[in-house]
């Protein structure tokens, strides 16, 4: 509509992102193929219907005897190629977790899939819109401390925690600006200014997701060999590819502020019962988003990964962008721009990114004694492979047209992986003749190759294990 403010971006997942719908892909609905490199999803009922009578009988008899492992084996063996609904790449660490499921019926083997529409994964616009809204509201909090403390006091429970109604009330007061308690009780949802913000769903391209292992990371729980204790909970999630793993995934993203629609509502509703009193401004919204999410980015790096070079350094190398004129832009330059947005989205986006700064107060029921908390104590990280750096989830960088991250293109990375594999017989880390490996745009030296990973050395002397496909050979 005329007068709308439309911003078009290319969205780049910096780190893996997971957005689920609550469903679970149980062990009887998938199998591993090609040595665990792929997860093949199928419909058990469809497989049984298509199976020959002997296989159906073997399956049912195994179930009746309580031989779950044998029943699943019969079912997987009955899957014909045309019955495979989808093939999803599997990370090395996830494959190691899932292989025992095939042999051990006591292991559940649940995989949490990405949300889909029409059998295709997509990044919901509502997830991005929620990140925008939380950031804007947090930018309004500093001038409303008395209001916030009043709401928290009013809605504090006898145990000491704060009911979610406190956050709802603060949001209403910040955006609808009621003058009395009666006005607060009668707020119309139509008065929410984000009713006029539209963020389109982002469909993911083919082969854009991977099945990866997720672990719980707590810096204070390190043991003497420098590793986290083994996790008791098996967490396997389907996540997007990401720049952190050398897999470029440019996605088209549109954010629209419907100023034209707002004017029409004002014309049709002179009493302003459905008209927001808060006026959204695109530039102010962008500044609020960056102030909120860049602060979270730095907070997480400093609190959770400081001193953990294998995690921190690869993350800091992600925030490098090339402008259309070839000029390199780092975090400071990107943070100052209104046409570049950093967002934390999806599951595992962490407590701090989902709640209002200043209003945020969770409740740690497991502590002795239970107490309130304003920051989380752990992070959930993707573990791509045994030697690969751990990665936080949910970081998304939105860039204007012509801007792109400084990282090897997917085609070049794939070419490098193929060439590296073809030289495998020449010894660990063997490079294509006359070509040099680059990682995230930087020249490196390949020292060792093992199980699809390469130990690389940067010019400054730092070393790091990376996925083989992340290397570009020039």
PDB file of N, CA and C in Angstrom, residues 92-93 96 227 384-388 420-421 423-424 427-430 446-456 464-469 471:
ATOM      1  N   UNK A  92      28.618 -35.088  12.113  1.00  0.00           N
ATOM      2  CA  UNK A  92      29.371 -36.250  12.607  1.00  0.00           C
ATOM      3  C   UNK A  92      29.020 -36.586  14.049  1.00  0.00           C
ATOM      4  N   UNK A  93      28.900 -35.560  14.914  1.00  0.00           N
ATOM      5  CA  UNK A  93      28.582 -35.821  16.324  1.00  0.00           C
ATOM      6  C   UNK A  93      27.175 -36.384  16.471  1.00  0.00           C
ATOM      7  N   UNK A  96      27.134 -40.044  15.544  1.00  0.00           N
ATOM      8  CA  UNK A  96      27.648 -40.903  16.605  1.00  0.00           C
ATOM      9  C   UNK A  96      26.603 -41.136  17.689  1.00  0.00           C
ATOM     10  N   UNK A 227      37.206 -30.258  29.480  1.00  0.00           N
ATOM     11  CA  UNK A 227      35.999 -30.636  28.760  1.00  0.00           C
ATOM     12  C   UNK A 227      34.794 -30.615  29.682  1.00  0.00           C
ATOM     13  N   UNK A 384      29.116 -29.905  16.096  1.00  0.00           N
ATOM     14  CA  UNK A 384      29.090 -30.486  14.751  1.00  0.00           C
ATOM     15  C   UNK A 384      29.883 -31.787  14.646  1.00  0.00           C
ATOM     16  N   UNK A 385      31.042 -31.827  15.310  1.00  0.00           N
ATOM     17  CA  UNK A 385      31.903 -33.007  15.232  1.00  0.00           C
ATOM     18  C   UNK A 385      32.821 -33.011  16.448  1.00  0.00           C
ATOM     19  N   UNK A 386      33.557 -34.092  16.612  1.00  0.00           N
ATOM     20  CA  UNK A 386      34.370 -34.263  17.818  1.00  0.00           C
ATOM     21  C   UNK A 386      35.382 -33.138  17.999  1.00  0.00           C
ATOM     22  N   UNK A 387      36.013 -32.699  16.897  1.00  0.00           N
ATOM     23  CA  UNK A 387      37.068 -31.695  17.008  1.00  0.00           C
ATOM     24  C   UNK A 387      36.612 -30.307  16.568  1.00  0.00           C
ATOM     25  N   UNK A 388      35.419 -30.183  16.050  1.00  0.00           N
ATOM     26  CA  UNK A 388      34.954 -28.889  15.544  1.00  0.00           C
ATOM     27  C   UNK A 388      34.559 -27.968  16.693  1.00  0.00           C
ATOM     28  N   UNK A 420      39.782 -31.872  -1.712  1.00  0.00           N
ATOM     29  CA  UNK A 420      40.490 -32.385  -0.538  1.00  0.00           C
ATOM     30  C   UNK A 420      40.277 -33.881  -0.401  1.00  0.00           C
ATOM     31  N   UNK A 421      39.033 -34.315  -0.667  1.00  0.00           N
ATOM     32  CA  UNK A 421      38.740 -35.739  -0.553  1.00  0.00           C
ATOM     33  C   UNK A 421      39.520 -36.533  -1.591  1.00  0.00           C
ATOM     34  N   UNK A 423      42.341 -35.941  -2.649  1.00  0.00           N
ATOM     35  CA  UNK A 423      43.754 -36.029  -2.284  1.00  0.00           C
ATOM     36  C   UNK A 423      43.975 -36.780  -1.001  1.00  0.00           C
ATOM     37  N   UNK A 424      42.929 -37.427  -0.511  1.00  0.00           N
ATOM     38  CA  UNK A 424      43.028 -38.075   0.793  1.00  0.00           C
ATOM     39  C   UNK A 424      44.122 -39.138   0.819  1.00  0.00           C
ATOM     40  N   UNK A 427      47.841 -38.407   2.049  1.00  0.00           N
ATOM     41  CA  UNK A 427      48.207 -38.125   3.432  1.00  0.00           C
ATOM     42  C   UNK A 427      47.274 -37.111   4.036  1.00  0.00           C
ATOM     43  N   UNK A 428      47.238 -37.016   5.375  1.00  0.00           N
ATOM     44  CA  UNK A 428      46.340 -36.100   6.067  1.00  0.00           C
ATOM     45  C   UNK A 428      46.560 -34.666   5.629  1.00  0.00           C
ATOM     46  N   UNK A 429      45.431 -33.990   5.341  1.00  0.00           N
ATOM     47  CA  UNK A 429      45.504 -32.582   5.023  1.00  0.00           C
ATOM     48  C   UNK A 429      46.065 -32.310   3.639  1.00  0.00           C
ATOM     49  N   UNK A 430      46.163 -33.310   2.776  1.00  0.00           N
ATOM     50  CA  UNK A 430      46.724 -33.100   1.456  1.00  0.00           C
ATOM     51  C   UNK A 430      45.902 -32.097   0.672  1.00  0.00           C
ATOM     52  N   UNK A 446      46.693 -26.357   6.023  1.00  0.00           N
ATOM     53  CA  UNK A 446      46.072 -27.598   6.476  1.00  0.00           C
ATOM     54  C   UNK A 446      47.134 -28.501   7.074  1.00  0.00           C
ATOM     55  N   UNK A 447      46.960 -28.847   8.353  1.00  0.00           N
ATOM     56  CA  UNK A 447      47.954 -29.644   9.067  1.00  0.00           C
ATOM     57  C   UNK A 447      47.594 -31.123   9.137  1.00  0.00           C
ATOM     58  N   UNK A 448      46.292 -31.400   9.325  1.00  0.00           N
ATOM     59  CA  UNK A 448      45.880 -32.777   9.555  1.00  0.00           C
ATOM     60  C   UNK A 448      44.447 -32.948   9.118  1.00  0.00           C
ATOM     61  N   UNK A 449      44.112 -34.105   8.617  1.00  0.00           N
ATOM     62  CA  UNK A 449      42.767 -34.398   8.152  1.00  0.00           C
ATOM     63  C   UNK A 449      42.274 -35.667   8.838  1.00  0.00           C
ATOM     64  N   UNK A 450      41.028 -35.621   9.398  1.00  0.00           N
ATOM     65  CA  UNK A 450      40.517 -36.782  10.132  1.00  0.00           C
ATOM     66  C   UNK A 450      38.995 -36.760  10.150  1.00  0.00           C
ATOM     67  N   UNK A 451      38.370 -37.820   9.672  1.00  0.00           N
ATOM     68  CA  UNK A 451      36.915 -38.003   9.751  1.00  0.00           C
ATOM     69  C   UNK A 451      36.145 -36.800   9.229  1.00  0.00           C
ATOM     70  N   UNK A 452      36.534 -36.294   8.053  1.00  0.00           N
ATOM     71  CA  UNK A 452      35.795 -35.191   7.457  1.00  0.00           C
ATOM     72  C   UNK A 452      36.125 -33.830   8.032  1.00  0.00           C
ATOM     73  N   UNK A 453      37.132 -33.754   8.911  1.00  0.00           N
ATOM     74  CA  UNK A 453      37.558 -32.482   9.481  1.00  0.00           C
ATOM     75  C   UNK A 453      39.021 -32.235   9.165  1.00  0.00           C
ATOM     76  N   UNK A 454      39.396 -30.963   9.189  1.00  0.00           N
ATOM     77  CA  UNK A 454      40.769 -30.583   8.899  1.00  0.00           C
ATOM     78  C   UNK A 454      41.275 -29.679  10.012  1.00  0.00           C
ATOM     79  N   UNK A 455      42.480 -29.964  10.511  1.00  0.00           N
ATOM     80  CA  UNK A 455      43.141 -29.082  11.467  1.00  0.00           C
ATOM     81  C   UNK A 455      43.888 -28.028  10.669  1.00  0.00           C
ATOM     82  N   UNK A 456      43.491 -26.747  10.830  1.00  0.00           N
ATOM     83  CA  UNK A 456      44.101 -25.674  10.054  1.00  0.00           C
ATOM     84  C   UNK A 456      44.903 -24.755  10.972  1.00  0.00           C
ATOM     85  N   UNK A 464      42.898 -24.660  14.565  1.00  0.00           N
ATOM     86  CA  UNK A 464      41.474 -24.902  14.792  1.00  0.00           C
ATOM     87  C   UNK A 464      41.020 -26.054  13.900  1.00  0.00           C
ATOM     88  N   UNK A 465      40.188 -26.950  14.462  1.00  0.00           N
ATOM     89  CA  UNK A 465      39.559 -27.999  13.665  1.00  0.00           C
ATOM     90  C   UNK A 465      38.308 -27.434  13.003  1.00  0.00           C
ATOM     91  N   UNK A 466      38.145 -27.645  11.691  1.00  0.00           N
ATOM     92  CA  UNK A 466      36.982 -27.164  10.963  1.00  0.00           C
ATOM     93  C   UNK A 466      36.453 -28.275  10.068  1.00  0.00           C
ATOM     94  N   UNK A 467      35.176 -28.129   9.695  1.00  0.00           N
ATOM     95  CA  UNK A 467      34.594 -29.074   8.752  1.00  0.00           C
ATOM     96  C   UNK A 467      35.305 -28.933   7.407  1.00  0.00           C
ATOM     97  N   UNK A 468      35.600 -30.050   6.768  1.00  0.00           N
ATOM     98  CA  UNK A 468      36.337 -30.045   5.509  1.00  0.00           C
ATOM     99  C   UNK A 468      35.646 -29.197   4.436  1.00  0.00           C
ATOM    100  N   UNK A 469      34.310 -29.203   4.434  1.00  0.00           N
ATOM    101  CA  UNK A 469      33.582 -28.457   3.417  1.00  0.00           C
ATOM    102  C   UNK A 469      33.674 -26.954   3.596  1.00  0.00           C
ATOM    103  N   UNK A 471      36.426 -25.276   3.762  1.00  0.00           N
ATOM    104  CA  UNK A 471      37.643 -24.767   3.130  1.00  0.00           C
ATOM    105  C   UNK A 471      37.405 -24.409   1.674  1.00  0.00           C
TER     106      UNK A 471
END
